[in-house]
Amino acid sequence: MCKRLLGVVVLAVLMGSVLAVPAMAVEATEGAAEEPEGPAPGINEIGTQNEVSREFLPAPDEAAPPPFFQFFNVPLFAVGVLAAVALLFAYLIWQPRFAQERRSKRRRR
């Protein structure tokens, strides 16, 4: 009985500490951090404050691929869907035959 009581007490202390530590962390930092004045800079504004930082920014990407390659998107998608449907159909057709072969092999033994 003593071992069980000790185990329950240890478990209660551990669960209490798990719940109490985050609560204490929030209470300790409530008054310490002050919000900066004004809106926060956007993602595109970060690192553009001076000329040196602007030197190391990556080159802007192209807006879209060439129109010739955009033509291939729809046919490739259609071929992919047809191939997936064909594989599923073939699997459903051949599945009973595989099961029949397994049964016949079991009977031969």
PDB file of C-alpha atoms in Angstrom:
ATOM      1  CA  MET A   1       0.000   0.000   0.000  1.00  0.00           C
ATOM      2  CA  CYS A   2       2.855   2.342   0.851  1.00  0.00           C
ATOM      3  CA  LYS A   3       4.500   1.831  -2.547  1.00  0.00           C
ATOM      4  CA  ARG A   4       1.267   2.639  -4.365  1.00  0.00           C
ATOM      5  CA  LEU A   5       0.706   5.764  -2.302  1.00  0.00           C
ATOM      6  CA  LEU A   6       4.265   6.888  -2.960  1.00  0.00           C
ATOM      7  CA  GLY A   7       3.778   6.251  -6.702  1.00  0.00           C
ATOM      8  CA  VAL A   8       0.548   8.273  -6.738  1.00  0.00           C
ATOM      9  CA  VAL A   9       2.211  11.156  -4.908  1.00  0.00           C
ATOM     10  CA  VAL A  10       5.184  11.183  -7.317  1.00  0.00           C
ATOM     11  CA  LEU A  11       2.818  11.073 -10.300  1.00  0.00           C
ATOM     12  CA  ALA A  12       0.735  13.945  -8.892  1.00  0.00           C
ATOM     13  CA  VAL A  13       3.845  16.075  -8.294  1.00  0.00           C
ATOM     14  CA  LEU A  14       5.107  15.413 -11.826  1.00  0.00           C
ATOM     15  CA  MET A  15       1.743  16.246 -13.398  1.00  0.00           C
ATOM     16  CA  GLY A  16       1.485  19.383 -11.285  1.00  0.00           C
ATOM     17  CA  SER A  17       4.933  20.545 -12.341  1.00  0.00           C
ATOM     18  CA  VAL A  18       4.144  19.903 -15.993  1.00  0.00           C
ATOM     19  CA  LEU A  19       1.107  22.154 -15.749  1.00  0.00           C
ATOM     20  CA  ALA A  20       2.643  24.746 -13.424  1.00  0.00           C
ATOM     21  CA  VAL A  21       5.863  25.498 -15.336  1.00  0.00           C
ATOM     22  CA  PRO A  22       4.177  26.982 -18.444  1.00  0.00           C
ATOM     23  CA  ALA A  23       1.825  29.010 -16.247  1.00  0.00           C
ATOM     24  CA  MET A  24       4.739  30.465 -14.287  1.00  0.00           C
ATOM     25  CA  ALA A  25       6.605  31.253 -17.500  1.00  0.00           C
ATOM     26  CA  VAL A  26       3.664  33.265 -18.833  1.00  0.00           C
ATOM     27  CA  GLU A  27       3.241  35.143 -15.575  1.00  0.00           C
ATOM     28  CA  ALA A  28       6.942  36.021 -15.402  1.00  0.00           C
ATOM     29  CA  THR A  29       7.070  37.501 -18.902  1.00  0.00           C
ATOM     30  CA  GLU A  30       3.800  39.459 -18.875  1.00  0.00           C
ATOM     31  CA  GLY A  31       5.250  42.773 -17.712  1.00  0.00           C
ATOM     32  CA  ALA A  32       8.789  42.357 -19.058  1.00  0.00           C
ATOM     33  CA  ALA A  33       8.141  42.458 -22.795  1.00  0.00           C
ATOM     34  CA  GLU A  34       6.738  45.684 -24.123  1.00  0.00           C
ATOM     35  CA  GLU A  35       5.178  45.898 -27.536  1.00  0.00           C
ATOM     36  CA  PRO A  36       7.161  47.985 -30.053  1.00  0.00           C
ATOM     37  CA  GLU A  37       5.454  51.101 -31.285  1.00  0.00           C
ATOM     38  CA  GLY A  38       4.084  51.135 -34.800  1.00  0.00           C
ATOM     39  CA  PRO A  39       3.313  48.262 -37.123  1.00  0.00           C
ATOM     40  CA  ALA A  40       5.782  45.418 -37.530  1.00  0.00           C
ATOM     41  CA  PRO A  41       7.743  45.378 -40.809  1.00  0.00           C
ATOM     42  CA  GLY A  42       6.416  43.084 -43.509  1.00  0.00           C
ATOM     43  CA  ILE A  43       8.372  40.163 -44.946  1.00  0.00           C
ATOM     44  CA  ASN A  44       9.374  42.189 -47.991  1.00  0.00           C
ATOM     45  CA  GLU A  45      10.646  45.094 -45.893  1.00  0.00           C
ATOM     46  CA  ILE A  46      13.033  43.068 -43.725  1.00  0.00           C
ATOM     47  CA  GLY A  47      16.665  43.560 -44.741  1.00  0.00           C
ATOM     48  CA  THR A  48      16.057  46.592 -46.960  1.00  0.00           C
ATOM     49  CA  GLN A  49      16.982  49.294 -44.478  1.00  0.00           C
ATOM     50  CA  ASN A  50      20.323  50.220 -46.061  1.00  0.00           C
ATOM     51  CA  GLU A  51      22.327  49.838 -49.292  1.00  0.00           C
ATOM     52  CA  VAL A  52      24.638  47.112 -47.973  1.00  0.00           C
ATOM     53  CA  SER A  53      21.771  44.814 -47.060  1.00  0.00           C
ATOM     54  CA  ARG A  54      20.047  45.451 -50.408  1.00  0.00           C
ATOM     55  CA  GLU A  55      23.200  44.231 -52.189  1.00  0.00           C
ATOM     56  CA  PHE A  56      22.739  40.716 -50.835  1.00  0.00           C
ATOM     57  CA  LEU A  57      19.046  40.300 -51.596  1.00  0.00           C
ATOM     58  CA  PRO A  58      18.284  37.553 -54.127  1.00  0.00           C
ATOM     59  CA  ALA A  59      17.218  38.418 -57.627  1.00  0.00           C
ATOM     60  CA  PRO A  60      13.451  38.554 -58.131  1.00  0.00           C
ATOM     61  CA  ASP A  61      11.905  35.415 -59.605  1.00  0.00           C
ATOM     62  CA  GLU A  62      10.162  35.274 -62.950  1.00  0.00           C
ATOM     63  CA  ALA A  63       6.419  35.806 -62.749  1.00  0.00           C
ATOM     64  CA  ALA A  64       5.351  32.720 -64.740  1.00  0.00           C
ATOM     65  CA  PRO A  65       6.855  29.986 -66.896  1.00  0.00           C
ATOM     66  CA  PRO A  66       6.908  30.536 -70.638  1.00  0.00           C
ATOM     67  CA  PRO A  67       3.483  30.117 -72.264  1.00  0.00           C
ATOM     68  CA  PHE A  68       4.714  27.178 -74.388  1.00  0.00           C
ATOM     69  CA  PHE A  69       5.224  25.032 -71.286  1.00  0.00           C
ATOM     70  CA  GLN A  70       1.918  26.083 -69.728  1.00  0.00           C
ATOM     71  CA  PHE A  71       0.202  24.155 -72.524  1.00  0.00           C
ATOM     72  CA  PHE A  72       1.613  20.888 -71.133  1.00  0.00           C
ATOM     73  CA  ASN A  73      -0.017  21.233 -67.712  1.00  0.00           C
ATOM     74  CA  VAL A  74      -3.513  20.098 -68.715  1.00  0.00           C
ATOM     75  CA  PRO A  75      -2.499  17.154 -70.954  1.00  0.00           C
ATOM     76  CA  LEU A  76       0.005  15.862 -68.390  1.00  0.00           C
ATOM     77  CA  PHE A  77      -2.616  16.059 -65.658  1.00  0.00           C
ATOM     78  CA  ALA A  78      -5.137  14.239 -67.866  1.00  0.00           C
ATOM     79  CA  VAL A  79      -2.615  11.498 -68.720  1.00  0.00           C
ATOM     80  CA  GLY A  80      -1.767  11.090 -65.038  1.00  0.00           C
ATOM     81  CA  VAL A  81      -5.426  10.735 -64.057  1.00  0.00           C
ATOM     82  CA  LEU A  82      -6.040   8.233 -66.870  1.00  0.00           C
ATOM     83  CA  ALA A  83      -2.982   6.199 -65.854  1.00  0.00           C
ATOM     84  CA  ALA A  84      -4.109   6.116 -62.213  1.00  0.00           C
ATOM     85  CA  VAL A  85      -7.617   5.006 -63.211  1.00  0.00           C
ATOM     86  CA  ALA A  86      -6.198   2.344 -65.551  1.00  0.00           C
ATOM     87  CA  LEU A  87      -3.937   0.955 -62.805  1.00  0.00           C
ATOM     88  CA  LEU A  88      -6.815   0.868 -60.337  1.00  0.00           C
ATOM     89  CA  PHE A  89      -9.052  -0.849 -62.880  1.00  0.00           C
ATOM     90  CA  ALA A  90      -6.354  -3.430 -63.717  1.00  0.00           C
ATOM     91  CA  TYR A  91      -5.814  -4.108 -60.012  1.00  0.00           C
ATOM     92  CA  LEU A  92      -9.521  -4.684 -59.478  1.00  0.00           C
ATOM     93  CA  ILE A  93      -9.731  -6.983 -62.511  1.00  0.00           C
ATOM     94  CA  TRP A  94      -6.692  -9.115 -61.640  1.00  0.00           C
ATOM     95  CA  GLN A  95      -7.223  -9.304 -57.893  1.00  0.00           C
ATOM     96  CA  PRO A  96      -9.711 -12.247 -57.958  1.00  0.00           C
ATOM     97  CA  ARG A  97      -7.356 -14.250 -60.177  1.00  0.00           C
ATOM     98  CA  PHE A  98      -4.492 -13.804 -57.727  1.00  0.00           C
ATOM     99  CA  ALA A  99      -6.739 -14.967 -54.888  1.00  0.00           C
ATOM    100  CA  GLN A 100      -7.839 -17.989 -56.929  1.00  0.00           C
ATOM    101  CA  GLU A 101      -4.196 -18.910 -57.620  1.00  0.00           C
ATOM    102  CA  ARG A 102      -3.396 -18.746 -53.908  1.00  0.00           C
ATOM    103  CA  ARG A 103      -6.337 -21.009 -53.092  1.00  0.00           C
ATOM    104  CA  SER A 104      -5.354 -23.538 -55.732  1.00  0.00           C
ATOM    105  CA  LYS A 105      -1.752 -23.623 -54.446  1.00  0.00           C
ATOM    106  CA  ARG A 106      -3.017 -24.309 -50.916  1.00  0.00           C
ATOM    107  CA  ARG A 107      -5.142 -27.198 -52.173  1.00  0.00           C
ATOM    108  CA  ARG A 108      -2.183 -28.780 -53.984  1.00  0.00           C
ATOM    109  CA  ARG A 109      -0.152 -29.035 -50.786  1.00  0.00           C
TER     110      ARG A 109
END
